[in-house]
Amino acid sequence: MSRRNKPPKRIPAPDAIYNSVDIAKFINRLMRRGKKSIAERIFYETMEAIKERTKEDPIEIFNKAFTNTTPLLEVKARRIGGSTYQVPVEVKADRGKGLAAIWMIDAAKKRHGKSMKEKLTAELIDASNGQGAACKKREDTHKMAEANKAFAHYRY
């Protein structure tokens, strides 16, 4: 790894339909084994299903779900004097969005349902309402950071 400078951050091209970089990143996270067209189809069908179910703008639901699952704090293991402490640290915006996307996709996969489209639809609607496994994961992360606030002075 170079010690001189950081490589520039690569930002994917915005998606074709909604022209959003966040959606493009979400589709890339949803993709398995390089099959992007399948991931795009799943996502766009999910957006149609959200539109039918809620009668609202699916982009607003998606953005609301994203903000409800994006963590502000997390804990990192820090080894000091032979013992390991869980030190709470603030999450940068890019990492927070990445974690939110991963948590929503994992929660959707673990749901009971017929297809990934239906599971992802249900998870996004629940997350936009502040419920669901992804929001619970965020709350658990915040609780862990709050419980270990005493070790905040070990932050680096």
GROMACS .gro file of N, CA and C in nm:
model
  468
    1MET      N    1   0.083  -0.117   0.000
    1MET     CA    2   0.000   0.000   0.000
    1MET      C    3   0.088   0.124   0.000
    2SER      N    4   0.053   0.219  -0.083
    2SER     CA    5   0.132   0.340  -0.095
    2SER      C    6   0.118   0.426   0.030
    3ARG      N    7   0.229   0.482   0.074
    3ARG     CA    8   0.225   0.569   0.192
    3ARG      C    9   0.210   0.715   0.153
    4ARG      N   10   0.225   0.744   0.025
    4ARG     CA   11   0.225   0.883  -0.018
    4ARG      C   12   0.086   0.946  -0.019
    5ASN      N   13  -0.005   0.884  -0.091
    5ASN     CA   14  -0.137   0.945  -0.101
    5ASN      C   15  -0.245   0.837  -0.114
    6LYS      N   16  -0.365   0.877  -0.083
    6LYS     CA   17  -0.478   0.787  -0.095
    6LYS      C   18  -0.525   0.784  -0.240
    7PRO      N   19  -0.568   0.668  -0.289
    7PRO     CA   20  -0.624   0.666  -0.424
    7PRO      C   21  -0.757   0.741  -0.428
    8PRO      N   22  -0.791   0.799  -0.542
    8PRO     CA   23  -0.917   0.873  -0.548
    8PRO      C   24  -1.038   0.781  -0.528
    9LYS      N   25  -1.141   0.834  -0.465
    9LYS     CA   26  -1.262   0.758  -0.438
    9LYS      C   27  -1.336   0.737  -0.570
   10ARG      N   28  -1.369   0.611  -0.600
   10ARG     CA   29  -1.441   0.581  -0.723
   10ARG      C   30  -1.591   0.588  -0.698
   11ILE      N   31  -1.657   0.666  -0.775
   11ILE     CA   32  -1.802   0.681  -0.762
   11ILE      C   33  -1.866   0.619  -0.885
   12PRO      N   34  -1.959   0.523  -0.865
   12PRO     CA   35  -2.021   0.460  -0.983
   12PRO      C   36  -2.112   0.558  -1.057
   13ALA      N   37  -2.136   0.527  -1.183
   13ALA     CA   38  -2.227   0.610  -1.263
   13ALA      C   39  -2.368   0.597  -1.206
   14PRO      N   40  -2.445   0.705  -1.208
   14PRO     CA   41  -2.582   0.696  -1.156
   14PRO      C   42  -2.665   0.595  -1.235
   15ASP      N   43  -2.767   0.539  -1.169
   15ASP     CA   44  -2.846   0.436  -1.237
   15ASP      C   45  -2.929   0.498  -1.349
   16ALA      N   46  -2.975   0.412  -1.441
   16ALA     CA   47  -3.038   0.458  -1.564
   16ALA      C   48  -3.176   0.520  -1.542
   17ILE      N   49  -3.256   0.465  -1.452
   17ILE     CA   50  -3.395   0.509  -1.439
   17ILE      C   51  -3.409   0.627  -1.345
   18TYR      N   52  -3.355   0.617  -1.223
   18TYR     CA   53  -3.376   0.722  -1.123
   18TYR      C   54  -3.261   0.823  -1.117
   19ASN      N   55  -3.153   0.799  -1.190
   19ASN     CA   56  -3.038   0.890  -1.198
   19ASN      C   57  -2.981   0.922  -1.059
   20SER      N   58  -2.963   0.817  -0.977
   20SER     CA   59  -2.914   0.834  -0.839
   20SER      C   60  -2.792   0.747  -0.816
   21VAL      N   61  -2.689   0.807  -0.756
   21VAL     CA   62  -2.567   0.733  -0.725
   21VAL      C   63  -2.592   0.636  -0.610
   22ASP      N   64  -2.675   0.676  -0.512
   22ASP     CA   65  -2.707   0.588  -0.399
   22ASP      C   66  -2.775   0.460  -0.446
   23ILE      N   67  -2.865   0.473  -0.542
   23ILE     CA   68  -2.934   0.355  -0.596
   23ILE      C   69  -2.835   0.268  -0.672
   24ALA      N   70  -2.743   0.330  -0.747
   24ALA     CA   71  -2.643   0.253  -0.820
   24ALA      C   72  -2.555   0.174  -0.723
   25LYS      N   73  -2.517   0.237  -0.611
   25LYS     CA   74  -2.436   0.166  -0.511
   25LYS      C   75  -2.515   0.053  -0.448
   26PHE      N   76  -2.645   0.077  -0.421
   26PHE     CA   77  -2.730  -0.026  -0.363
   26PHE      C   78  -2.743  -0.145  -0.457
   27ILE      N   79  -2.761  -0.118  -0.587
   27ILE     CA   80  -2.770  -0.226  -0.686
   27ILE      C   81  -2.640  -0.304  -0.690
   28ASN      N   82  -2.527  -0.235  -0.682
   28ASN     CA   83  -2.397  -0.304  -0.682
   28ASN      C   84  -2.382  -0.394  -0.560
   29ARG      N   85  -2.436  -0.350  -0.444
   29ARG     CA   86  -2.432  -0.434  -0.325
   29ARG      C   87  -2.525  -0.554  -0.339
   30LEU      N   88  -2.635  -0.535  -0.408
   30LEU     CA   89  -2.734  -0.641  -0.428
   30LEU      C   90  -2.683  -0.747  -0.525
   31MET      N   91  -2.592  -0.706  -0.612
   31MET     CA   92  -2.541  -0.794  -0.717
   31MET      C   93  -2.461  -0.911  -0.661
   32ARG      N   94  -2.483  -1.028  -0.719
   32ARG     CA   95  -2.407  -1.148  -0.684
   32ARG      C   96  -2.340  -1.203  -0.809
   33ARG      N   97  -2.216  -1.243  -0.797
   33ARG     CA   98  -2.139  -1.306  -0.906
   33ARG      C   99  -2.138  -1.224  -1.035
   34GLY      N  100  -2.139  -1.093  -1.024
   34GLY     CA  101  -2.127  -1.006  -1.140
   34GLY      C  102  -2.251  -0.995  -1.225
   35LYS      N  103  -2.363  -1.046  -1.177
   35LYS     CA  104  -2.486  -1.045  -1.257
   35LYS      C  105  -2.566  -0.918  -1.227
   36LYS      N  106  -2.521  -0.810  -1.287
   36LYS     CA  107  -2.579  -0.679  -1.258
   36LYS      C  108  -2.720  -0.666  -1.313
   37SER      N  109  -2.747  -0.724  -1.430
   37SER     CA  110  -2.880  -0.710  -1.490
   37SER      C  111  -2.986  -0.774  -1.401
   38ILE      N  112  -2.952  -0.884  -1.336
   38ILE     CA  113  -3.046  -0.950  -1.245
   38ILE      C  114  -3.069  -0.861  -1.122
   39ALA      N  115  -2.961  -0.804  -1.068
   39ALA     CA  116  -2.973  -0.715  -0.952
   39ALA      C  117  -3.058  -0.593  -0.987
   40GLU      N  118  -3.036  -0.536  -1.105
   40GLU     CA  119  -3.116  -0.421  -1.148
   40GLU      C  120  -3.263  -0.459  -1.161
   41ARG      N  121  -3.291  -0.575  -1.220
   41ARG     CA  122  -3.429  -0.619  -1.237
   41ARG      C  123  -3.498  -0.636  -1.102
   42ILE      N  124  -3.427  -0.699  -1.007
   42ILE     CA  125  -3.483  -0.718  -0.872
   42ILE      C  126  -3.514  -0.582  -0.810
   43PHE      N  127  -3.420  -0.488  -0.820
   43PHE     CA  128  -3.440  -0.358  -0.756
   43PHE      C  129  -3.556  -0.281  -0.820
   44TYR      N  130  -3.560  -0.275  -0.952
   44TYR     CA  131  -3.664  -0.197  -1.018
   44TYR      C  132  -3.802  -0.260  -0.999
   45GLU      N  133  -3.810  -0.393  -0.995
   45GLU     CA  134  -3.937  -0.460  -0.964
   45GLU      C  135  -3.978  -0.431  -0.820
   46THR      N  136  -3.881  -0.422  -0.732
   46THR     CA  137  -3.908  -0.387  -0.592
   46THR      C  138  -3.968  -0.247  -0.584
   47MET      N  139  -3.911  -0.154  -0.659
   47MET     CA  140  -3.963  -0.017  -0.658
   47MET      C  141  -4.106  -0.011  -0.711
   48GLU      N  142  -4.135  -0.090  -0.814
   48GLU     CA  143  -4.273  -0.096  -0.866
   48GLU      C  144  -4.368  -0.152  -0.761
   49ALA      N  145  -4.323  -0.258  -0.691
   49ALA     CA  146  -4.407  -0.320  -0.588
   49ALA      C  147  -4.431  -0.222  -0.472
   50ILE      N  148  -4.330  -0.143  -0.437
   50ILE     CA  149  -4.346  -0.043  -0.331
   50ILE      C  150  -4.449   0.062  -0.375
   51LYS      N  151  -4.440   0.102  -0.501
   51LYS     CA  152  -4.534   0.202  -0.555
   51LYS      C  153  -4.678   0.149  -0.549
   52GLU      N  154  -4.697   0.021  -0.584
   52GLU     CA  155  -4.830  -0.039  -0.580
   52GLU      C  156  -4.882  -0.052  -0.437
   53ARG      N  157  -4.795  -0.095  -0.347
   53ARG     CA  158  -4.838  -0.123  -0.209
   53ARG      C  159  -4.868   0.002  -0.128
   54THR      N  160  -4.780   0.103  -0.140
   54THR     CA  161  -4.792   0.220  -0.053
   54THR      C  162  -4.860   0.339  -0.120
   55LYS      N  163  -4.872   0.337  -0.253
   55LYS     CA  164  -4.928   0.449  -0.330
   55LYS      C  165  -4.849   0.578  -0.308
   56GLU      N  166  -4.720   0.565  -0.278
   56GLU     CA  167  -4.632   0.680  -0.259
   56GLU      C  168  -4.515   0.668  -0.355
   57ASP      N  169  -4.433   0.774  -0.357
   57ASP     CA  170  -4.315   0.774  -0.442
   57ASP      C  171  -4.212   0.675  -0.387
   58PRO      N  172  -4.172   0.574  -0.466
   58PRO     CA  173  -4.078   0.474  -0.414
   58PRO      C  174  -3.941   0.530  -0.378
   59ILE      N  175  -3.900   0.640  -0.445
   59ILE     CA  176  -3.771   0.701  -0.413
   59ILE      C  177  -3.773   0.758  -0.272
   60GLU      N  178  -3.885   0.822  -0.235
   60GLU     CA  179  -3.897   0.876  -0.099
   60GLU      C  180  -3.892   0.764   0.004
   61ILE      N  181  -3.960   0.653  -0.023
   61ILE     CA  182  -3.959   0.538   0.068
   61ILE      C  183  -3.817   0.485   0.081
   62PHE      N  184  -3.747   0.472  -0.033
   62PHE     CA  185  -3.610   0.421  -0.032
   62PHE      C  186  -3.518   0.513   0.049
   63ASN      N  187  -3.528   0.644   0.025
   63ASN     CA  188  -3.442   0.740   0.097
   63ASN      C  189  -3.474   0.742   0.246
   64LYS      N  190  -3.602   0.731   0.280
   64LYS     CA  191  -3.642   0.729   0.421
   64LYS      C  192  -3.589   0.602   0.489
   65ALA      N  193  -3.597   0.489   0.418
   65ALA     CA  194  -3.543   0.363   0.471
   65ALA      C  195  -3.392   0.376   0.491
   66PHE      N  196  -3.326   0.439   0.396
   66PHE     CA  197  -3.181   0.458   0.405
   66PHE      C  198  -3.144   0.541   0.528
   67THR      N  199  -3.215   0.653   0.549
   67THR     CA  200  -3.182   0.739   0.663
   67THR      C  201  -3.216   0.672   0.794
   68ASN      N  202  -3.322   0.589   0.796
   68ASN     CA  203  -3.360   0.520   0.920
   68ASN      C  204  -3.263   0.409   0.958
   69THR      N  205  -3.188   0.356   0.861
   69THR     CA  206  -3.095   0.245   0.892
   69THR      C  207  -2.949   0.288   0.892
   70THR      N  208  -2.918   0.411   0.856
   70THR     CA  209  -2.779   0.457   0.854
   70THR      C  210  -2.732   0.484   0.997
   71PRO      N  211  -2.627   0.414   1.043
   71PRO     CA  212  -2.579   0.435   1.180
   71PRO      C  213  -2.496   0.563   1.192
   72LEU      N  214  -2.501   0.622   1.310
   72LEU     CA  215  -2.421   0.741   1.338
   72LEU      C  216  -2.297   0.705   1.419
   73LEU      N  217  -2.308   0.598   1.500
   73LEU     CA  218  -2.197   0.551   1.584
   73LEU      C  219  -2.179   0.401   1.564
   74GLU      N  220  -2.057   0.356   1.585
   74GLU     CA  221  -2.028   0.212   1.588
   74GLU      C  222  -1.915   0.189   1.686
   75VAL      N  223  -1.888   0.063   1.719
   75VAL     CA  224  -1.777   0.033   1.809
   75VAL      C  225  -1.665  -0.034   1.731
   76LYS      N  226  -1.543   0.000   1.767
   76LYS     CA  227  -1.425  -0.063   1.708
   76LYS      C  228  -1.343  -0.122   1.820
   77ALA      N  229  -1.289  -0.240   1.797
   77ALA     CA  230  -1.204  -0.304   1.897
   77ALA      C  231  -1.069  -0.233   1.900
   78ARG      N  232  -1.024  -0.199   2.020
   78ARG     CA  233  -0.895  -0.132   2.037
   78ARG      C  234  -0.821  -0.203   2.148
   79ARG      N  235  -0.700  -0.249   2.118
   79ARG     CA  236  -0.622  -0.325   2.217
   79ARG      C  237  -0.529  -0.230   2.292
   80ILE      N  238  -0.547  -0.225   2.423
   80ILE     CA  239  -0.467  -0.135   2.507
   80ILE      C  240  -0.422  -0.212   2.630
   81GLY      N  241  -0.292  -0.222   2.647
   81GLY     CA  242  -0.236  -0.284   2.767
   81GLY      C  243  -0.279  -0.428   2.789
   82GLY      N  244  -0.290  -0.505   2.684
   82GLY     CA  245  -0.323  -0.646   2.698
   82GLY      C  246  -0.471  -0.677   2.702
   83SER      N  247  -0.556  -0.576   2.709
   83SER     CA  248  -0.700  -0.603   2.706
   83SER      C  249  -0.764  -0.527   2.590
   84THR      N  250  -0.873  -0.581   2.540
   84THR     CA  251  -0.940  -0.524   2.424
   84THR      C  252  -1.064  -0.449   2.470
   85TYR      N  253  -1.077  -0.326   2.424
   85TYR     CA  254  -1.193  -0.243   2.457
   85TYR      C  255  -1.274  -0.216   2.331
   86GLN      N  256  -1.405  -0.211   2.347
   86GLN     CA  257  -1.493  -0.171   2.239
   86GLN      C  258  -1.508  -0.019   2.247
   87VAL      N  259  -1.442   0.052   2.157
   87VAL     CA  260  -1.438   0.198   2.162
   87VAL      C  261  -1.542   0.254   2.064
   88PRO      N  262  -1.634   0.340   2.111
   88PRO     CA  263  -1.732   0.398   2.019
   88PRO      C  264  -1.667   0.506   1.931
   89VAL      N  265  -1.695   0.500   1.802
   89VAL     CA  266  -1.644   0.599   1.707
   89VAL      C  267  -1.760   0.643   1.617
   90GLU      N  268  -1.749   0.766   1.567
   90GLU     CA  269  -1.850   0.814   1.474
   90GLU      C  270  -1.829   0.750   1.337
   91VAL      N  271  -1.938   0.729   1.266
   91VAL     CA  272  -1.933   0.667   1.135
   91VAL      C  273  -1.934   0.776   1.029
   92LYS      N  274  -1.842   0.766   0.932
   92LYS     CA  275  -1.841   0.861   0.821
   92LYS      C  276  -1.962   0.834   0.732
   93ALA      N  277  -2.001   0.934   0.656
   93ALA     CA  278  -2.124   0.925   0.576
   93ALA      C  279  -2.120   0.810   0.475
   94ASP      N  280  -2.007   0.793   0.405
   94ASP     CA  281  -1.998   0.686   0.306
   94ASP      C  282  -2.008   0.549   0.370
   95ARG      N  283  -1.937   0.530   0.480
   95ARG     CA  284  -1.942   0.402   0.549
   95ARG      C  285  -2.082   0.376   0.605
   96GLY      N  286  -2.145   0.480   0.657
   96GLY     CA  287  -2.280   0.465   0.711
   96GLY      C  288  -2.378   0.418   0.605
   97LYS      N  289  -2.370   0.478   0.486
   97LYS     CA  290  -2.459   0.437   0.377
   97LYS      C  291  -2.430   0.294   0.332
   98GLY      N  292  -2.301   0.260   0.329
   98GLY     CA  293  -2.264   0.123   0.292
   98GLY      C  294  -2.316   0.021   0.392
   99LEU      N  295  -2.302   0.053   0.520
   99LEU     CA  296  -2.353  -0.037   0.624
   99LEU      C  297  -2.505  -0.051   0.615
  100ALA      N  298  -2.573   0.061   0.592
  100ALA     CA  299  -2.719   0.058   0.581
  100ALA      C  300  -2.762  -0.032   0.466
  101ALA      N  301  -2.694  -0.020   0.352
  101ALA     CA  302  -2.728  -0.103   0.236
  101ALA      C  303  -2.705  -0.251   0.267
  102ILE      N  304  -2.592  -0.283   0.328
  102ILE     CA  305  -2.561  -0.421   0.362
  102ILE      C  306  -2.664  -0.477   0.459
  103TRP      N  307  -2.699  -0.398   0.561
  103TRP     CA  308  -2.794  -0.444   0.662
  103TRP      C  309  -2.932  -0.467   0.602
  104MET      N  310  -2.976  -0.377   0.511
  104MET     CA  311  -3.108  -0.394   0.450
  104MET      C  312  -3.112  -0.518   0.361
  105ILE      N  313  -3.006  -0.540   0.284
  105ILE     CA  314  -3.002  -0.656   0.195
  105ILE      C  315  -2.995  -0.785   0.275
  106ASP      N  316  -2.912  -0.789   0.381
  106ASP     CA  317  -2.903  -0.909   0.465
  106ASP      C  318  -3.035  -0.938   0.535
  107ALA      N  319  -3.101  -0.833   0.585
  107ALA     CA  320  -3.230  -0.851   0.652
  107ALA      C  321  -3.333  -0.904   0.554
  108ALA      N  322  -3.330  -0.854   0.430
  108ALA     CA  323  -3.424  -0.902   0.328
  108ALA      C  324  -3.398  -1.049   0.296
  109LYS      N  325  -3.272  -1.088   0.287
  109LYS     CA  326  -3.239  -1.228   0.257
  109LYS      C  327  -3.289  -1.322   0.365
  110LYS      N  328  -3.285  -1.277   0.491
  110LYS     CA  329  -3.326  -1.363   0.602
  110LYS      C  330  -3.477  -1.371   0.620
  111ARG      N  331  -3.551  -1.283   0.554
  111ARG     CA  332  -3.697  -1.284   0.564
  111ARG      C  333  -3.756  -1.407   0.498
  112HIS      N  334  -3.877  -1.440   0.541
  112HIS     CA  335  -3.950  -1.549   0.476
  112HIS      C  336  -4.034  -1.490   0.366
  113GLY      N  337  -4.019  -1.544   0.248
  113GLY     CA  338  -4.095  -1.493   0.135
  113GLY      C  339  -4.066  -1.577   0.013
  114LYS      N  340  -4.136  -1.546  -0.093
  114LYS     CA  341  -4.120  -1.626  -0.213
  114LYS      C  342  -4.000  -1.584  -0.295
  115SER      N  343  -3.988  -1.454  -0.321
  115SER     CA  344  -3.879  -1.408  -0.407
  115SER      C  345  -3.804  -1.295  -0.338
  116MET      N  346  -3.687  -1.265  -0.389
  116MET     CA  347  -3.606  -1.157  -0.333
  116MET      C  348  -3.677  -1.024  -0.351
  117LYS      N  349  -3.752  -1.011  -0.460
  117LYS     CA  350  -3.827  -0.888  -0.483
  117LYS      C  351  -3.925  -0.862  -0.369
  118GLU      N  352  -4.000  -0.964  -0.331
  118GLU     CA  353  -4.100  -0.950  -0.224
  118GLU      C  354  -4.033  -0.924  -0.090
  119LYS      N  355  -3.923  -0.995  -0.064
  119LYS     CA  356  -3.851  -0.977   0.062
  119LYS      C  357  -3.793  -0.836   0.074
  120LEU      N  358  -3.731  -0.789  -0.035
  120LEU     CA  359  -3.671  -0.655  -0.035
  120LEU      C  360  -3.778  -0.547  -0.024
  121THR      N  361  -3.892  -0.569  -0.090
  121THR     CA  362  -4.003  -0.475  -0.081
  121THR      C  363  -4.048  -0.461   0.064
  122ALA      N  364  -4.071  -0.574   0.130
  122ALA     CA  365  -4.117  -0.572   0.269
  122ALA      C  366  -4.014  -0.506   0.360
  123GLU      N  367  -3.886  -0.535   0.338
  123GLU     CA  368  -3.781  -0.478   0.424
  123GLU      C  369  -3.770  -0.327   0.405
  124LEU      N  370  -3.777  -0.280   0.282
  124LEU     CA  371  -3.767  -0.136   0.257
  124LEU      C  372  -3.887  -0.061   0.316
  125ILE      N  373  -4.006  -0.118   0.305
  125ILE     CA  374  -4.124  -0.054   0.362
  125ILE      C  375  -4.113  -0.051   0.514
  126ASP      N  376  -4.072  -0.163   0.573
  126ASP     CA  377  -4.055  -0.167   0.719
  126ASP      C  378  -3.948  -0.068   0.764
  127ALA      N  379  -3.836  -0.062   0.692
  127ALA     CA  380  -3.727   0.028   0.730
  127ALA      C  381  -3.771   0.174   0.718
  128SER      N  382  -3.854   0.205   0.620
  128SER     CA  383  -3.901   0.343   0.607
  128SER      C  384  -3.995   0.381   0.720
  129ASN      N  385  -4.060   0.281   0.781
  129ASN     CA  386  -4.147   0.304   0.896
  129ASN      C  387  -4.073   0.293   1.029
  130GLY      N  388  -3.941   0.269   1.024
  130GLY     CA  389  -3.862   0.258   1.146
  130GLY      C  390  -3.872   0.123   1.213
  131GLN      N  391  -3.912   0.022   1.138
  131GLN     CA  392  -3.922  -0.113   1.192
  131GLN      C  393  -3.829  -0.204   1.112
  132GLY      N  394  -3.838  -0.333   1.134
  132GLY     CA  395  -3.760  -0.426   1.055
  132GLY      C  396  -3.625  -0.458   1.116
  133ALA      N  397  -3.562  -0.561   1.063
  133ALA     CA  398  -3.436  -0.610   1.117
  133ALA      C  399  -3.321  -0.512   1.096
  134ALA      N  400  -3.322  -0.439   0.984
  134ALA     CA  401  -3.213  -0.344   0.957
  134ALA      C  402  -3.215  -0.229   1.057
  135CYS      N  403  -3.335  -0.179   1.089
  135CYS     CA  404  -3.345  -0.071   1.189
  135CYS      C  405  -3.308  -0.123   1.328
  136LYS      N  406  -3.343  -0.248   1.355
  136LYS     CA  407  -3.307  -0.308   1.484
  136LYS      C  408  -3.155  -0.320   1.496
  137LYS      N  409  -3.090  -0.355   1.386
  137LYS     CA  410  -2.944  -0.365   1.384
  137LYS      C  411  -2.881  -0.229   1.415
  138ARG      N  412  -2.937  -0.123   1.358
  138ARG     CA  413  -2.888   0.012   1.385
  138ARG      C  414  -2.905   0.048   1.532
  139GLU      N  415  -3.021   0.018   1.586
  139GLU     CA  416  -3.046   0.047   1.728
  139GLU      C  417  -2.951  -0.031   1.818
  140ASP      N  418  -2.927  -0.158   1.784
  140ASP     CA  419  -2.834  -0.240   1.863
  140ASP      C  420  -2.693  -0.183   1.858
  141THR      N  421  -2.651  -0.135   1.740
  141THR     CA  422  -2.519  -0.075   1.725
  141THR      C  423  -2.508   0.051   1.810
  142HIS      N  424  -2.612   0.132   1.809
  142HIS     CA  425  -2.611   0.255   1.889
  142HIS      C  426  -2.611   0.224   2.038
  143LYS      N  427  -2.686   0.121   2.079
  143LYS     CA  428  -2.688   0.081   2.221
  143LYS      C  429  -2.551   0.035   2.265
  144MET      N  430  -2.483  -0.042   2.179
  144MET     CA  431  -2.349  -0.092   2.210
  144MET      C  432  -2.252   0.026   2.226
  145ALA      N  433  -2.262   0.124   2.137
  145ALA     CA  434  -2.175   0.241   2.146
  145ALA      C  435  -2.206   0.322   2.272
  146GLU      N  436  -2.333   0.332   2.306
  146GLU     CA  437  -2.373   0.407   2.425
  146GLU      C  438  -2.324   0.337   2.552
  147ALA      N  439  -2.331   0.203   2.554
  147ALA     CA  440  -2.288   0.126   2.671
  147ALA      C  441  -2.137   0.137   2.693
  148ASN      N  442  -2.062   0.155   2.585
  148ASN     CA  443  -1.917   0.162   2.595
  148ASN      C  444  -1.865   0.305   2.586
  149LYS      N  445  -1.949   0.400   2.621
  149LYS     CA  446  -1.909   0.542   2.615
  149LYS      C  447  -1.793   0.572   2.709
  150ALA      N  448  -1.778   0.491   2.813
  150ALA     CA  449  -1.670   0.512   2.910
  150ALA      C  450  -1.531   0.496   2.846
  151PHE      N  451  -1.524   0.421   2.736
  151PHE     CA  452  -1.396   0.398   2.670
  151PHE      C  453  -1.374   0.493   2.553
  152ALA      N  454  -1.454   0.599   2.544
  152ALA     CA  455  -1.444   0.694   2.431
  152ALA      C  456  -1.309   0.766   2.430
  153HIS      N  457  -1.243   0.777   2.546
  153HIS     CA  458  -1.114   0.847   2.548
  153HIS      C  459  -1.003   0.766   2.483
  154TYR      N  460  -1.028   0.637   2.450
  154TYR     CA  461  -0.930   0.557   2.377
  154TYR      C  462  -0.943   0.574   2.226
  155ARG      N  463  -1.030   0.663   2.184
  155ARG     CA  464  -1.052   0.685   2.041
  155ARG      C  465  -0.923   0.725   1.973
  156TYR      N  466  -0.904   0.682   1.852
  156TYR     CA  467  -0.783   0.718   1.778
  156TYR      C  468  -0.816   0.778   1.644
   0.00000   0.00000   0.00000
